[in-house]
mmCIF file with all atom_site columns, C-alpha atoms in Angstrom:
data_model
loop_
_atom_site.group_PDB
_atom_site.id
_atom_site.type_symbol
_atom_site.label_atom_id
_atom_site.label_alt_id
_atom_site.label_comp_id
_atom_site.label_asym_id
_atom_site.label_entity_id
_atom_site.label_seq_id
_atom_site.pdbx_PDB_ins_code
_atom_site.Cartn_x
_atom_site.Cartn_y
_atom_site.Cartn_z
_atom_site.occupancy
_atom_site.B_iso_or_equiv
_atom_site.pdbx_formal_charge
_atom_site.auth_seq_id
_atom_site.auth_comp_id
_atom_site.auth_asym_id
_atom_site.auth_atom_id
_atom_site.pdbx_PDB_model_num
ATOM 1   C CA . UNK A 1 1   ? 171.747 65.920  203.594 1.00 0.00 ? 1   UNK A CA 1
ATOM 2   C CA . UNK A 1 2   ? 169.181 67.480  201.351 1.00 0.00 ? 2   UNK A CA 1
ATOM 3   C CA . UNK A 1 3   ? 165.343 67.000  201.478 1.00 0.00 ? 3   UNK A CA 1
ATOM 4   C CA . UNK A 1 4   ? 163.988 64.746  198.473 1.00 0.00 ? 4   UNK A CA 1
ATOM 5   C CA . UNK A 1 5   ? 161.620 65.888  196.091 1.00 0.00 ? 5   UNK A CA 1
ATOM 6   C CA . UNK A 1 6   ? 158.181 65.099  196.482 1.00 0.00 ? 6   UNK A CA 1
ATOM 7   C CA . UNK A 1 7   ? 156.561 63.744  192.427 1.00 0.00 ? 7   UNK A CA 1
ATOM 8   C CA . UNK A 1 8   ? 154.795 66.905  192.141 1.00 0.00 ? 8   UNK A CA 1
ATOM 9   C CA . UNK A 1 9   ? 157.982 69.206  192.901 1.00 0.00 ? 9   UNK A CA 1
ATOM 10  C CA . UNK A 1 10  ? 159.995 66.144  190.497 1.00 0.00 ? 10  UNK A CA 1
ATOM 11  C CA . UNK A 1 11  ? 157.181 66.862  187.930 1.00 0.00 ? 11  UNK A CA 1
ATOM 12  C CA . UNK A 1 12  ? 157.195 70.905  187.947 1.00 0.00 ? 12  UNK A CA 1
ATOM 13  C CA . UNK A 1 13  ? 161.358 70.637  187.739 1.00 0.00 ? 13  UNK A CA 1
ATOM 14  C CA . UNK A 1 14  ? 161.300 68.538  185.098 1.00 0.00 ? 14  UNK A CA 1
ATOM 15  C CA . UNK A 1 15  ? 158.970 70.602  182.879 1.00 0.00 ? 15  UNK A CA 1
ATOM 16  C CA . UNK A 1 16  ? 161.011 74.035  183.549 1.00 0.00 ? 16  UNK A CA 1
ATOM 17  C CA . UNK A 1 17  ? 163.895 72.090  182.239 1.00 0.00 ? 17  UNK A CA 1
ATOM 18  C CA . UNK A 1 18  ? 162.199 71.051  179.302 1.00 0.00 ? 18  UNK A CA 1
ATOM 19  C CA . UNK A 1 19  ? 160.875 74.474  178.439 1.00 0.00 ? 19  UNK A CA 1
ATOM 20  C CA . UNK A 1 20  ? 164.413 75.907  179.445 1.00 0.00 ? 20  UNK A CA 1
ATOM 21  C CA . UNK A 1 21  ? 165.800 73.212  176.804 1.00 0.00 ? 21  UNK A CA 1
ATOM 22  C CA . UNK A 1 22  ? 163.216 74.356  174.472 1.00 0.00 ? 22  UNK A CA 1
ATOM 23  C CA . UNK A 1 23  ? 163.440 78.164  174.555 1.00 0.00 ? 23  UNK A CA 1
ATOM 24  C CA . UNK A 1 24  ? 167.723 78.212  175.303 1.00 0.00 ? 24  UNK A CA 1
ATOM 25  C CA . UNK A 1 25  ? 169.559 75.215  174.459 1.00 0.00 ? 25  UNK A CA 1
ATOM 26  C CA . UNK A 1 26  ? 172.387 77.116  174.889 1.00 0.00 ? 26  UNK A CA 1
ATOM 27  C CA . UNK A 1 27  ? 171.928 78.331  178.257 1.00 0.00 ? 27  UNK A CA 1
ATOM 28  C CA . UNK A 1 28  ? 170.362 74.847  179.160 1.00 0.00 ? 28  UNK A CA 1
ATOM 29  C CA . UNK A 1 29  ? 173.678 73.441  178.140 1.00 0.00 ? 29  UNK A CA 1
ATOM 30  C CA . UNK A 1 30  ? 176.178 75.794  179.648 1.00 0.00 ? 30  UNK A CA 1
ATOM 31  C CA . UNK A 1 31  ? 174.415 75.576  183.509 1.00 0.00 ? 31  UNK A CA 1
ATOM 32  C CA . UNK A 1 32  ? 174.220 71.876  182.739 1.00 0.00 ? 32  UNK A CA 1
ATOM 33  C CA . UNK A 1 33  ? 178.245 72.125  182.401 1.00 0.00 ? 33  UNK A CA 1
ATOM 34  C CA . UNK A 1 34  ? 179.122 74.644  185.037 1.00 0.00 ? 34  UNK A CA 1
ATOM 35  C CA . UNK A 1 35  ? 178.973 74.318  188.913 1.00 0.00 ? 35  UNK A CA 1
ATOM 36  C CA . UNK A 1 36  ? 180.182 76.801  191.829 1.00 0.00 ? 36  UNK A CA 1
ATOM 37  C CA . UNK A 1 37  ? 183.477 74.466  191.619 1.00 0.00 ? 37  UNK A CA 1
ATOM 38  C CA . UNK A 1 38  ? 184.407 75.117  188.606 1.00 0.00 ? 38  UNK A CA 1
ATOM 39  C CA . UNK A 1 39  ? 183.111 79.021  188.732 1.00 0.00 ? 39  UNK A CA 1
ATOM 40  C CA . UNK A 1 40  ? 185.347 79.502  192.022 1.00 0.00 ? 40  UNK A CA 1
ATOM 41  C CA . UNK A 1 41  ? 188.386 77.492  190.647 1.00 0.00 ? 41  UNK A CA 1
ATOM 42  C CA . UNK A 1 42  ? 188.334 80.058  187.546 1.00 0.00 ? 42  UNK A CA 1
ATOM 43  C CA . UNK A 1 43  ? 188.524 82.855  189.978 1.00 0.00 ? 43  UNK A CA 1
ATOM 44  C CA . UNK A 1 44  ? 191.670 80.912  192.590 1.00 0.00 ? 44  UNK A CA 1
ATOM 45  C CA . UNK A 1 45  ? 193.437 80.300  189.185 1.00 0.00 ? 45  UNK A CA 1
ATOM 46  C CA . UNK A 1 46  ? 192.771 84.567  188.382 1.00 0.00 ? 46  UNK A CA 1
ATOM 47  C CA . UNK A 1 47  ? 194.016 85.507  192.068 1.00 0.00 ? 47  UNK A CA 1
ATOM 48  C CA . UNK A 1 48  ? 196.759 83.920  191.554 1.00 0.00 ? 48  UNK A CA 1
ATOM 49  C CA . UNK A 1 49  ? 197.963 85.334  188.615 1.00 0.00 ? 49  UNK A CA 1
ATOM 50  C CA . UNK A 1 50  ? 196.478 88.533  190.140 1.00 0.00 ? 50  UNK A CA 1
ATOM 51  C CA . UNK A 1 51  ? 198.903 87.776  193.234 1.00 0.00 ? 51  UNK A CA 1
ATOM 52  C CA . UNK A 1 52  ? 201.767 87.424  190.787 1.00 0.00 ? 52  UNK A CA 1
ATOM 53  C CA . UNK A 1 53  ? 201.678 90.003  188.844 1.00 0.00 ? 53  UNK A CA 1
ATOM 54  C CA . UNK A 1 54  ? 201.502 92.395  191.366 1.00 0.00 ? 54  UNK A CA 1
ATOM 55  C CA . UNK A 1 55  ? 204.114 90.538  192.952 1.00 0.00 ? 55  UNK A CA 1
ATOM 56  C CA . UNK A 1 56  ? 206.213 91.360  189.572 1.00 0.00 ? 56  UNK A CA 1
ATOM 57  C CA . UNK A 1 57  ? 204.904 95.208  190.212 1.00 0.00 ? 57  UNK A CA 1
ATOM 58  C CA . UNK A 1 58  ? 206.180 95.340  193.576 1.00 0.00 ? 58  UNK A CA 1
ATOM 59  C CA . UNK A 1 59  ? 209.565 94.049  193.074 1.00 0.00 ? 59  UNK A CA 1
ATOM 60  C CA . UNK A 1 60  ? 210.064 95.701  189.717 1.00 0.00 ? 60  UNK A CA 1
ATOM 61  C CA . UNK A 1 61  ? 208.926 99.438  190.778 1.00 0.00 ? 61  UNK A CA 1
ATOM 62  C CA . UNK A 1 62  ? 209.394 99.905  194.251 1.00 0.00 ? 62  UNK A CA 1
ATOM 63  C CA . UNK A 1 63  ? 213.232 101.186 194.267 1.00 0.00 ? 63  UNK A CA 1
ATOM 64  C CA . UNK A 1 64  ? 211.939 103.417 191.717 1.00 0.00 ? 64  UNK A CA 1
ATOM 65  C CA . UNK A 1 65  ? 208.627 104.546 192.613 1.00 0.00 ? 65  UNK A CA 1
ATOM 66  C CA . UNK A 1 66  ? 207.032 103.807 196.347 1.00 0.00 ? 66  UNK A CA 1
ATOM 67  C CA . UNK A 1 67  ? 203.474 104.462 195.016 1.00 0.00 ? 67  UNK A CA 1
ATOM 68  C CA . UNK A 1 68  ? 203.902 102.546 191.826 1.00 0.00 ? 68  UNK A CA 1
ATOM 69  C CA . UNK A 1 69  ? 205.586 99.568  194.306 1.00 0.00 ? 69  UNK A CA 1
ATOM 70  C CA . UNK A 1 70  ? 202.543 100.373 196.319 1.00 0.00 ? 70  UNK A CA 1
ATOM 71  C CA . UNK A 1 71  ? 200.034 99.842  193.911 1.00 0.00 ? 71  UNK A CA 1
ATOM 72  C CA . UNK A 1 72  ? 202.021 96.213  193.697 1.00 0.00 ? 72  UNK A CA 1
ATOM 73  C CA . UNK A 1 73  ? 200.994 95.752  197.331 1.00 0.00 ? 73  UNK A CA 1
ATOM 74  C CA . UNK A 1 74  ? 197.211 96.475  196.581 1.00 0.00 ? 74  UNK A CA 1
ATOM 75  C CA . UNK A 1 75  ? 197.198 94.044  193.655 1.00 0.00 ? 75  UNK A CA 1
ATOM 76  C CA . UNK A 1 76  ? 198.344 91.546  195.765 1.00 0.00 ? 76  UNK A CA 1
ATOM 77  C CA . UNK A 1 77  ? 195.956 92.119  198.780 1.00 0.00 ? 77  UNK A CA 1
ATOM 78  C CA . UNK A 1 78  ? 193.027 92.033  196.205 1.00 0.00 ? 78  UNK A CA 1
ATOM 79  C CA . UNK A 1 79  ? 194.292 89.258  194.988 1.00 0.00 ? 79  UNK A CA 1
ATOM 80  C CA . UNK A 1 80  ? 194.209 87.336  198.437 1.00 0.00 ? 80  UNK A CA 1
ATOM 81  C CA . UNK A 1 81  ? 190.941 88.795  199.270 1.00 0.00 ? 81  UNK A CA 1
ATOM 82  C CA . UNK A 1 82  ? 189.465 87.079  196.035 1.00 0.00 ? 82  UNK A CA 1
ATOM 83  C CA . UNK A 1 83  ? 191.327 83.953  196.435 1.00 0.00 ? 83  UNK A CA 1
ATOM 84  C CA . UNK A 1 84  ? 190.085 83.895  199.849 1.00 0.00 ? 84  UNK A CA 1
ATOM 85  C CA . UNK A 1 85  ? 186.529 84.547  198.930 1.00 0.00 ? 85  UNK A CA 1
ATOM 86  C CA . UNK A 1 86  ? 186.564 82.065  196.447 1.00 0.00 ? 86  UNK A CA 1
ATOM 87  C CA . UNK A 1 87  ? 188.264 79.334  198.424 1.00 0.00 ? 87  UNK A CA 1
ATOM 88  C CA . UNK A 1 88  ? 185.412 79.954  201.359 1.00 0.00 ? 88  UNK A CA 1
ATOM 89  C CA . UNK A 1 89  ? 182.873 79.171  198.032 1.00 0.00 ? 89  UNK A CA 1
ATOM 90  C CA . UNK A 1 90  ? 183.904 76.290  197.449 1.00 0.00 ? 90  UNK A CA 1
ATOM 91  C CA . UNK A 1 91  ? 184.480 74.630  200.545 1.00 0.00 ? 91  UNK A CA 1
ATOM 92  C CA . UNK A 1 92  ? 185.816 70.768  201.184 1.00 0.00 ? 92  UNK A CA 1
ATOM 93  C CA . UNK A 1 93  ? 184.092 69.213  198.705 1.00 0.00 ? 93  UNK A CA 1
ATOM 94  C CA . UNK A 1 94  ? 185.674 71.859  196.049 1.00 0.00 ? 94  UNK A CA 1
ATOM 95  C CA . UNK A 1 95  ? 188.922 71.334  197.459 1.00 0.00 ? 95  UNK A CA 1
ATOM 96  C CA . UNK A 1 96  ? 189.039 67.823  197.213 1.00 0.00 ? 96  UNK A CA 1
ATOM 97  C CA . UNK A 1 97  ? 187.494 67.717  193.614 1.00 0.00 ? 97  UNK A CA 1
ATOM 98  C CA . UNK A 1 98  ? 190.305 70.202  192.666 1.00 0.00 ? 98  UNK A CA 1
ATOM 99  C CA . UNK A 1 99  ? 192.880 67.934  194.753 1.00 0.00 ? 99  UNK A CA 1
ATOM 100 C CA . UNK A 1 100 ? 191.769 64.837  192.339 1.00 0.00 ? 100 UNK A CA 1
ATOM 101 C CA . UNK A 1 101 ? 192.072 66.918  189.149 1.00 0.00 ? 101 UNK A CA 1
ATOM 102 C CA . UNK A 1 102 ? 196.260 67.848  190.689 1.00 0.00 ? 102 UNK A CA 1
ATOM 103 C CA . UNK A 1 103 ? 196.353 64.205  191.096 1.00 0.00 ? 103 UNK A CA 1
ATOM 104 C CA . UNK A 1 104 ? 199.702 63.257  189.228 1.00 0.00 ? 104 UNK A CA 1
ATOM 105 C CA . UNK A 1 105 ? 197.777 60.718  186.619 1.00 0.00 ? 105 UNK A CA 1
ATOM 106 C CA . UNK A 1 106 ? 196.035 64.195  185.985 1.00 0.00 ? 106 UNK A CA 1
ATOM 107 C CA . UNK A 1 107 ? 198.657 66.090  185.105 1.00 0.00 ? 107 UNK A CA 1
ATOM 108 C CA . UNK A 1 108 ? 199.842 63.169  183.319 1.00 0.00 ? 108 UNK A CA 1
ATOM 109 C CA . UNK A 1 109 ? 196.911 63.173  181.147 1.00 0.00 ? 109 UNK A CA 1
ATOM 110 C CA . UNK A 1 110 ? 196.659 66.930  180.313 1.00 0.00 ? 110 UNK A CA 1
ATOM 111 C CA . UNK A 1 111 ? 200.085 67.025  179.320 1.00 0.00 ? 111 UNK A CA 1
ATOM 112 C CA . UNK A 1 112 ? 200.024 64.076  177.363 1.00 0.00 ? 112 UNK A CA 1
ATOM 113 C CA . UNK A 1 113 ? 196.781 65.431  175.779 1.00 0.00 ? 113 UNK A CA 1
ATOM 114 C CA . UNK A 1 114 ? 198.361 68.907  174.449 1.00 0.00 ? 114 UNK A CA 1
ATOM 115 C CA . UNK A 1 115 ? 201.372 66.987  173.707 1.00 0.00 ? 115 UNK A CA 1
ATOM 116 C CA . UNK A 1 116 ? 198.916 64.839  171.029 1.00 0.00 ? 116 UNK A CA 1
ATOM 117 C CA . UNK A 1 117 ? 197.522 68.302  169.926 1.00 0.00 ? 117 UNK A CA 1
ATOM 118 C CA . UNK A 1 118 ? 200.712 69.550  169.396 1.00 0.00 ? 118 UNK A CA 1
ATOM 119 C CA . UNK A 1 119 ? 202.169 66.653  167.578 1.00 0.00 ? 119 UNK A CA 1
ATOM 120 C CA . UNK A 1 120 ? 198.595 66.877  165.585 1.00 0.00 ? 120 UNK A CA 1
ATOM 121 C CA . UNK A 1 121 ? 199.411 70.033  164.532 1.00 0.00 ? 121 UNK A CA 1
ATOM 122 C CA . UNK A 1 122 ? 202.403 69.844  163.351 1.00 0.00 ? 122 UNK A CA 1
ATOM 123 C CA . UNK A 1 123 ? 201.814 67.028  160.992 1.00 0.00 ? 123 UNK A CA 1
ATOM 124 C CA . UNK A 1 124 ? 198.977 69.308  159.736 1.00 0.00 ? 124 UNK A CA 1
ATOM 125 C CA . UNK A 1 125 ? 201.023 72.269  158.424 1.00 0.00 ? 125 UNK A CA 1
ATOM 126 C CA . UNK A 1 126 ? 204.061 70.513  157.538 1.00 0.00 ? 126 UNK A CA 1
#
């Protein structure tokens, strides 16, 4: 449970935001959007790819070459080390906001969604 504010402390953030709005709107706009879930939820989605792809080195070079198939096994521990990292980042609350986003209904939606884009496009350059 965090501390509130007192008005002064309410009063200084406020004006830093304003002057951060006023100097970067960009910037101002992109921390707005982005939180440590959604910056540690990049990275699980990267380990995992990193996982599988050196998965795919392993299996695919290691009758051929043991350091190549080696180098496989090193991808993969990085890969676990970062996912693990990242997973530690964002804690319960990350994990449950990421569980809600799996829901089925949306999965659903995001398929549904590119579907529509796809369909969109189509009509488009036929």
């Amino acid at each position: 449970m965090g501390v509130p504010l007192s008005e002064h402390e309410q009063r200084v953030l406020q004006e830093l935001e304003q002057a951060l709005d006023h100097d970067d709107p960009a910037f101002a706009n992109r921390v707005r959007q982005e939180n440590v879930y959604r910056y540690a939820g990049r990275y699980l989605k990267w380990s995992i790819l990193g996982f599988l792809v050196g998965l795919a080195v392993m299996v695919a070079f290691f009758t051929t070459s043991v350091l190549v198939g080696f180098l496989g096994v090193l991808i993969m521990f990085a890969s676990l080390v970062g996912f693990w990292t990242n997973l530690r980042r964002m804690g319960k609350a990350g994990l449950e906001d990421i569980g809600r986003s799996l829901h089925p209904d949306g999965i659903g939606t995001a398929i549904s969604d590119a579907r529509t884009k796809l369909r969109e496009r189509f009509r488009r350059n036929s």
